[in-house]
CSV table of C-alpha atoms in Angstrom, one decimal:
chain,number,residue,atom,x,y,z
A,14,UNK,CA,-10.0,12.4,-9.1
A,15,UNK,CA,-6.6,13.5,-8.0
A,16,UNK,CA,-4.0,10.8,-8.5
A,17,UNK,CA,-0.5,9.8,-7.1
A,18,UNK,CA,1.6,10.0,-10.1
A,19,UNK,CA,5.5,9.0,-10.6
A,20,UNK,CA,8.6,9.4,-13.1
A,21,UNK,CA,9.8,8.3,-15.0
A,22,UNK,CA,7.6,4.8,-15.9
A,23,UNK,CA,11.2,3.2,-17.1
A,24,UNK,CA,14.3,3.6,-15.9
A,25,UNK,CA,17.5,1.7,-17.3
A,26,UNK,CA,20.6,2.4,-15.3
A,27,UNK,CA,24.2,0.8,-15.3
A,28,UNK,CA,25.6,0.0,-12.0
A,29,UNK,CA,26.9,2.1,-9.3
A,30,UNK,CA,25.0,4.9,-11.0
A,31,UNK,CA,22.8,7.5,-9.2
A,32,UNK,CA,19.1,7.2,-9.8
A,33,UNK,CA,16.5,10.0,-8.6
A,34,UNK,CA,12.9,8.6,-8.5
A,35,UNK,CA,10.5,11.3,-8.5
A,36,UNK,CA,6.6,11.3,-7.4
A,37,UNK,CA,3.9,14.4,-7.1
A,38,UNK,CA,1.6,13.3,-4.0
A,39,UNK,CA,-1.7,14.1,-3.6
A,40,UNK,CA,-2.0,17.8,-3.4
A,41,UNK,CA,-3.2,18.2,0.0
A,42,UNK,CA,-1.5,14.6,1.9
A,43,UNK,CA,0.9,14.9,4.4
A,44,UNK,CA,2.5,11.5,4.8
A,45,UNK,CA,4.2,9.8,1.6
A,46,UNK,CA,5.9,6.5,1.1
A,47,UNK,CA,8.2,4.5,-0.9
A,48,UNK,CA,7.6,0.5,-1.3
A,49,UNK,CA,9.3,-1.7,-4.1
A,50,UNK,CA,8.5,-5.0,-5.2
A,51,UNK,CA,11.1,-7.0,-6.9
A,52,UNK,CA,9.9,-9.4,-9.4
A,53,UNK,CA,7.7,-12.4,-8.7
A,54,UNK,CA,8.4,-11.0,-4.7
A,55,UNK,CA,6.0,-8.8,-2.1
A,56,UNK,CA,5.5,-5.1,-2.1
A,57,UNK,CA,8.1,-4.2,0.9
A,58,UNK,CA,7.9,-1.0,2.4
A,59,UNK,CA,10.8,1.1,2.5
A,60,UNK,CA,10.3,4.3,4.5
A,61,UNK,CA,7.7,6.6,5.5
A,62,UNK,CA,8.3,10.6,5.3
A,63,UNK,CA,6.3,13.1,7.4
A,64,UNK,CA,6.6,16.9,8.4
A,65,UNK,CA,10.3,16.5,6.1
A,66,UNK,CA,11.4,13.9,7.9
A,67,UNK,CA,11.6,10.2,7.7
A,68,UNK,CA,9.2,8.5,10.4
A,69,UNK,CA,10.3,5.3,9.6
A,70,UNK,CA,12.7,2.9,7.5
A,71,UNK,CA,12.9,-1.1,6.8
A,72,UNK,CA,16.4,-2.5,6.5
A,73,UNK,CA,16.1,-2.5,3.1
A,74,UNK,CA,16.9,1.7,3.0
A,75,UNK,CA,20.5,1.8,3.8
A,76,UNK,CA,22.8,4.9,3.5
A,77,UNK,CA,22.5,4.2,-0.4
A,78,UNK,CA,19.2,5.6,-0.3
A,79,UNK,CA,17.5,8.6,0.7
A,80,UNK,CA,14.3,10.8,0.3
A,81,UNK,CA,13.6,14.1,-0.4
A,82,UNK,CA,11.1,16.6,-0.7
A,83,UNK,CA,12.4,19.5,-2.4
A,84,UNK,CA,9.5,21.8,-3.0
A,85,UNK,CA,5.5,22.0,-2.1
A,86,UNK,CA,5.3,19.1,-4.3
A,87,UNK,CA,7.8,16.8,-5.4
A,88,UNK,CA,8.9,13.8,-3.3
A,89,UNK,CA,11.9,11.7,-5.1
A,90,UNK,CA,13.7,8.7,-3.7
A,91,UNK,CA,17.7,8.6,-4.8
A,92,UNK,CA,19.6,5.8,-4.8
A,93,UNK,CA,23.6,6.9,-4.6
A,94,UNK,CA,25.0,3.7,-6.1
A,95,UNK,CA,22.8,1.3,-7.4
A,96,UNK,CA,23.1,-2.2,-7.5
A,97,UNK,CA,21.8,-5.4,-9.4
A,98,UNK,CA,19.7,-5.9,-6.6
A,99,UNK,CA,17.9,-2.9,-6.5
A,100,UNK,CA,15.9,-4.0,-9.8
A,101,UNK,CA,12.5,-3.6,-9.2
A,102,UNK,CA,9.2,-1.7,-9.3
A,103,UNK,CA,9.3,1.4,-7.0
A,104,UNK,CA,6.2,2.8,-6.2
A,105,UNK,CA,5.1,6.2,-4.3
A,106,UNK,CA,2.2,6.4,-1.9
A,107,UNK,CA,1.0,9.0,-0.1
A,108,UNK,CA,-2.2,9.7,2.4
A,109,UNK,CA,-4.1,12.6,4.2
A,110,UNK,CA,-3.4,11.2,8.0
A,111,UNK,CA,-1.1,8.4,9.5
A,112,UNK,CA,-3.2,6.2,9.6
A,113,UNK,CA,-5.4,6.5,6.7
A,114,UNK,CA,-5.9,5.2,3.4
A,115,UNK,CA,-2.5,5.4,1.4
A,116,UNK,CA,-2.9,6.1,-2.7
A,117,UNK,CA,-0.3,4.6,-4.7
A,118,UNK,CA,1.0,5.8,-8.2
A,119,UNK,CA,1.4,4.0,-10.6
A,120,UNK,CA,5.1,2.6,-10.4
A,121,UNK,CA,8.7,3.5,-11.8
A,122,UNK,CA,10.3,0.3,-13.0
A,123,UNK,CA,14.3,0.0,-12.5
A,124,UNK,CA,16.3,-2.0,-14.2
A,125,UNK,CA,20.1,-1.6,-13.0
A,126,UNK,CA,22.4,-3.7,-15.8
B,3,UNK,CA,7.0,-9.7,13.3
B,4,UNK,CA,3.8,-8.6,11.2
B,5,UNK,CA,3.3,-11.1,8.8
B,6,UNK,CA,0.7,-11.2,5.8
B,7,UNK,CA,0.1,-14.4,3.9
B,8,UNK,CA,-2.4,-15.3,0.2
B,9,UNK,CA,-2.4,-18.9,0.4
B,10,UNK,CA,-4.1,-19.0,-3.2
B,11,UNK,CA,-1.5,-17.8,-6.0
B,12,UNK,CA,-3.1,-18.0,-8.6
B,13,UNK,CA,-6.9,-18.7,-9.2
B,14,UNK,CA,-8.7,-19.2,-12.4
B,15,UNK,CA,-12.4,-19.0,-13.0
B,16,UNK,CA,-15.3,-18.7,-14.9
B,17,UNK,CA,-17.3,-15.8,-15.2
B,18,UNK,CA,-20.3,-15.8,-12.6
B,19,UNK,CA,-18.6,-18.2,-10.1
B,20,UNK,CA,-17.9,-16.9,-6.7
B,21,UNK,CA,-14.7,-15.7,-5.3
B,22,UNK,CA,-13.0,-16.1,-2.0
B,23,UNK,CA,-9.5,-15.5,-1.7
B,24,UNK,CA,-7.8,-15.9,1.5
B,25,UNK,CA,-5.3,-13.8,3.6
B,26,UNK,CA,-4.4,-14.0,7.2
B,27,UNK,CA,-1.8,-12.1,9.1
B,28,UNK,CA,0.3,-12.6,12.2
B,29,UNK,CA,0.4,-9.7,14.7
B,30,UNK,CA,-0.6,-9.4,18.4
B,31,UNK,CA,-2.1,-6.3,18.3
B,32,UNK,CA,-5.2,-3.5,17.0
B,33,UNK,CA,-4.4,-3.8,13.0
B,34,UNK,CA,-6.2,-2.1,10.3
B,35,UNK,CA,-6.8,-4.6,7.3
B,36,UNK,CA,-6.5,-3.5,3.6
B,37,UNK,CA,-7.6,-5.2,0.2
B,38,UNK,CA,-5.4,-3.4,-3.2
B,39,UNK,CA,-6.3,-4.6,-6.5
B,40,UNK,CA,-3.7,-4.0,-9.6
B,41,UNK,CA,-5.0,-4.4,-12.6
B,42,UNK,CA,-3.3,-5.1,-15.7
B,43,UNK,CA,-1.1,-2.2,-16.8
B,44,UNK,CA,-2.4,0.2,-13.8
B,45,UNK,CA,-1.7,1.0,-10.3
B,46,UNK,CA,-2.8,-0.4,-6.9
B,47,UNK,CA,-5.9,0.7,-6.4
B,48,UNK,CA,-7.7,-0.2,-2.8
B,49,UNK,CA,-10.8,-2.2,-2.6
B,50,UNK,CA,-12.1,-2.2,0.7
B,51,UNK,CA,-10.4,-1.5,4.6
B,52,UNK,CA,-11.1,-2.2,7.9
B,53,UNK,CA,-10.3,-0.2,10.6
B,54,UNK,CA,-13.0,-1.4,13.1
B,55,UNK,CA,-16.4,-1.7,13.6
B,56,UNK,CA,-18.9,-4.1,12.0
B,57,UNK,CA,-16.2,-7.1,10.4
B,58,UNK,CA,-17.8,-7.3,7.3
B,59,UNK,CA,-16.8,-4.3,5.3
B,60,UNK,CA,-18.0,-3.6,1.7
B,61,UNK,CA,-16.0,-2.1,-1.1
B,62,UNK,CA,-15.7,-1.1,-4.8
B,63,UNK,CA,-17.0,-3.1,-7.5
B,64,UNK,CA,-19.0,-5.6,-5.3
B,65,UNK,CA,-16.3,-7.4,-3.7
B,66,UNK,CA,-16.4,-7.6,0.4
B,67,UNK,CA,-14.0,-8.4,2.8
B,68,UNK,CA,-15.2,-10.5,6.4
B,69,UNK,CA,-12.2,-9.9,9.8
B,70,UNK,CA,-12.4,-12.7,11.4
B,71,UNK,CA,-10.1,-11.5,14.8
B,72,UNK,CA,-10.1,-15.2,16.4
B,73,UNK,CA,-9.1,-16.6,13.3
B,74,UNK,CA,-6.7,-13.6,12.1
B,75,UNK,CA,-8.6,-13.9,8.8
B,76,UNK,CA,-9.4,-11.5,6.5
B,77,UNK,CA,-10.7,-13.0,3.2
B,78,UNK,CA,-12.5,-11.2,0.4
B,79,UNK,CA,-15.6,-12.4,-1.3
B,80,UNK,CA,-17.2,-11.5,-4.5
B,81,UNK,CA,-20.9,-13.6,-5.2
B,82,UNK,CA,-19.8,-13.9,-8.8
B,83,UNK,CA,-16.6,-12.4,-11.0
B,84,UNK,CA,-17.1,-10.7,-14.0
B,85,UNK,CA,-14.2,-11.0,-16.8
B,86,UNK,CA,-13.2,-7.2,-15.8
B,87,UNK,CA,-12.1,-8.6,-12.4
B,88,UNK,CA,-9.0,-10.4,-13.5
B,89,UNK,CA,-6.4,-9.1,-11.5
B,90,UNK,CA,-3.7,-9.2,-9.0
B,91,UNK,CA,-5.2,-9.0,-5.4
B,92,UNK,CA,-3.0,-7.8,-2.4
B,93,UNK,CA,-4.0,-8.2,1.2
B,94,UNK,CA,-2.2,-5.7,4.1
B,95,UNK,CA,-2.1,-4.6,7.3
B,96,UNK,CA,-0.9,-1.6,9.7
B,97,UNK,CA,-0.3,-2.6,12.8
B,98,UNK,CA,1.2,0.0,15.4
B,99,UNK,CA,2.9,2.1,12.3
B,100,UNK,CA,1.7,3.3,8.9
B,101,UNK,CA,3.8,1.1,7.2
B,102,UNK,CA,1.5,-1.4,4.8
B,103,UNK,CA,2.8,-5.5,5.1
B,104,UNK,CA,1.7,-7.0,1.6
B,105,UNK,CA,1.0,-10.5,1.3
B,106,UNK,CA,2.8,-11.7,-1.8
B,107,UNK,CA,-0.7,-11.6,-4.0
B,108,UNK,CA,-3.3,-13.7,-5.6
B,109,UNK,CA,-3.6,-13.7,-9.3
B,110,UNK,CA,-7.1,-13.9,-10.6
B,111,UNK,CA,-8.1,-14.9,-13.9
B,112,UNK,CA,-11.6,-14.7,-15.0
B,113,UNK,CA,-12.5,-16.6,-18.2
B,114,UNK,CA,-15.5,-15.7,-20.2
């Protein structure tokens, strides 16, 4: 069964360095997403992505963040300067339509020192 | 806003008993109503959706899920929980977007 996956599964960073988040959809979806859940918090979405652009953003994805998809397959979420706060579980989703069902991988944990 | 809340945080229980863990949400509109399941060590996997129809929707494993619109319920059931069922359980909703609103999730313990 085709799965979402995401790299790395661990990343340690030091503050105010760049991360890049990567994640290989579903071969044949369309829409993608990024959500994070901090420890012992909700899974909060952070932006949706669609025909190479973003459809939609929460507050949380300021100009320190952005998303890309550089080639047929590769989505990656890049944080420019990252900050204590930005610990947490990032995870990819992506789905065939708008509004179907959105398959997650299975999670890159951050952990900015 | 959308809103999703779990009131239960944490729920232990023996093997065979039955399961109900709640989850309602706030928003005035047509919403489409997700179960996810994580369990330890793997991903979010989905258990069941509704998107309309008959309100009592069926998924994996044989858990079920009953939308209850007047009461903006949406609470999954399982007859009786098998160890293999400990988990975290996540209840969310679309609303006019694609964007999924999580509850903050009901850990499930199932003792042999």
């Amino acid at each position: 069964e085709p799965e979402v996956t995401q790299t790395p599964s661990h990343q340690v960073t030091q503050m105010g360095q760049e991360v890049i988040l990567r994640c290989v959809p579903i071969s044949n979806h369309l829409y993608f997403y990024w959500y994070r859940q901090i420890l012992g918090q909700k899974v909060e979405f952070l932006v949706s992505f669609y025909n190479n652009e973003i459809s939609e953003k929460s507050e949380i994805f300021d100009d320190q963040f952005s998303v890309e998809r550089p080639d047929g397959s590769n989505f990656t979420l890049k944080i420019r300067s990252t900050k204590l706060e930005d610990s947490a579980m990032y995870f990819c989703a992506s789905s065939e339509s708008s509004s179907g069902t959105q398959y997650f991988g299975p999670g890159t944990r951050l952990l900015v020192l | 806003a959308q809103s999703v809340s779990q009131h239960n945080h944490h729920v232990i229980l023996s093997e065979a008993a039955s399961l109900e863990l709640g989850c309602n949400y706030s928003y005035g509109g047509t919403v489409n109503l997700f179960w996810y399941v994580q369990y330890p060590g793997q991903h979010l996997q989905l258990l069941l959706k509704y998107f309309s129809g008959d309100p009592l929707v069926k998924g994996i494993k044989g858990f079920e899920a009953e939308f209850i619109k007047s009461k903006f319920s949406f609470n999954l059931r399982k007859p009786s929980v098998q160890w293999s069922d400990t988990a975290e359980y996540f209840c969310a909703v679309t609303g006019n977007t694609d964007k999924l609103i999580f509850g903050t999730g009901t850990r499930l313990q199932v003792f042999p």
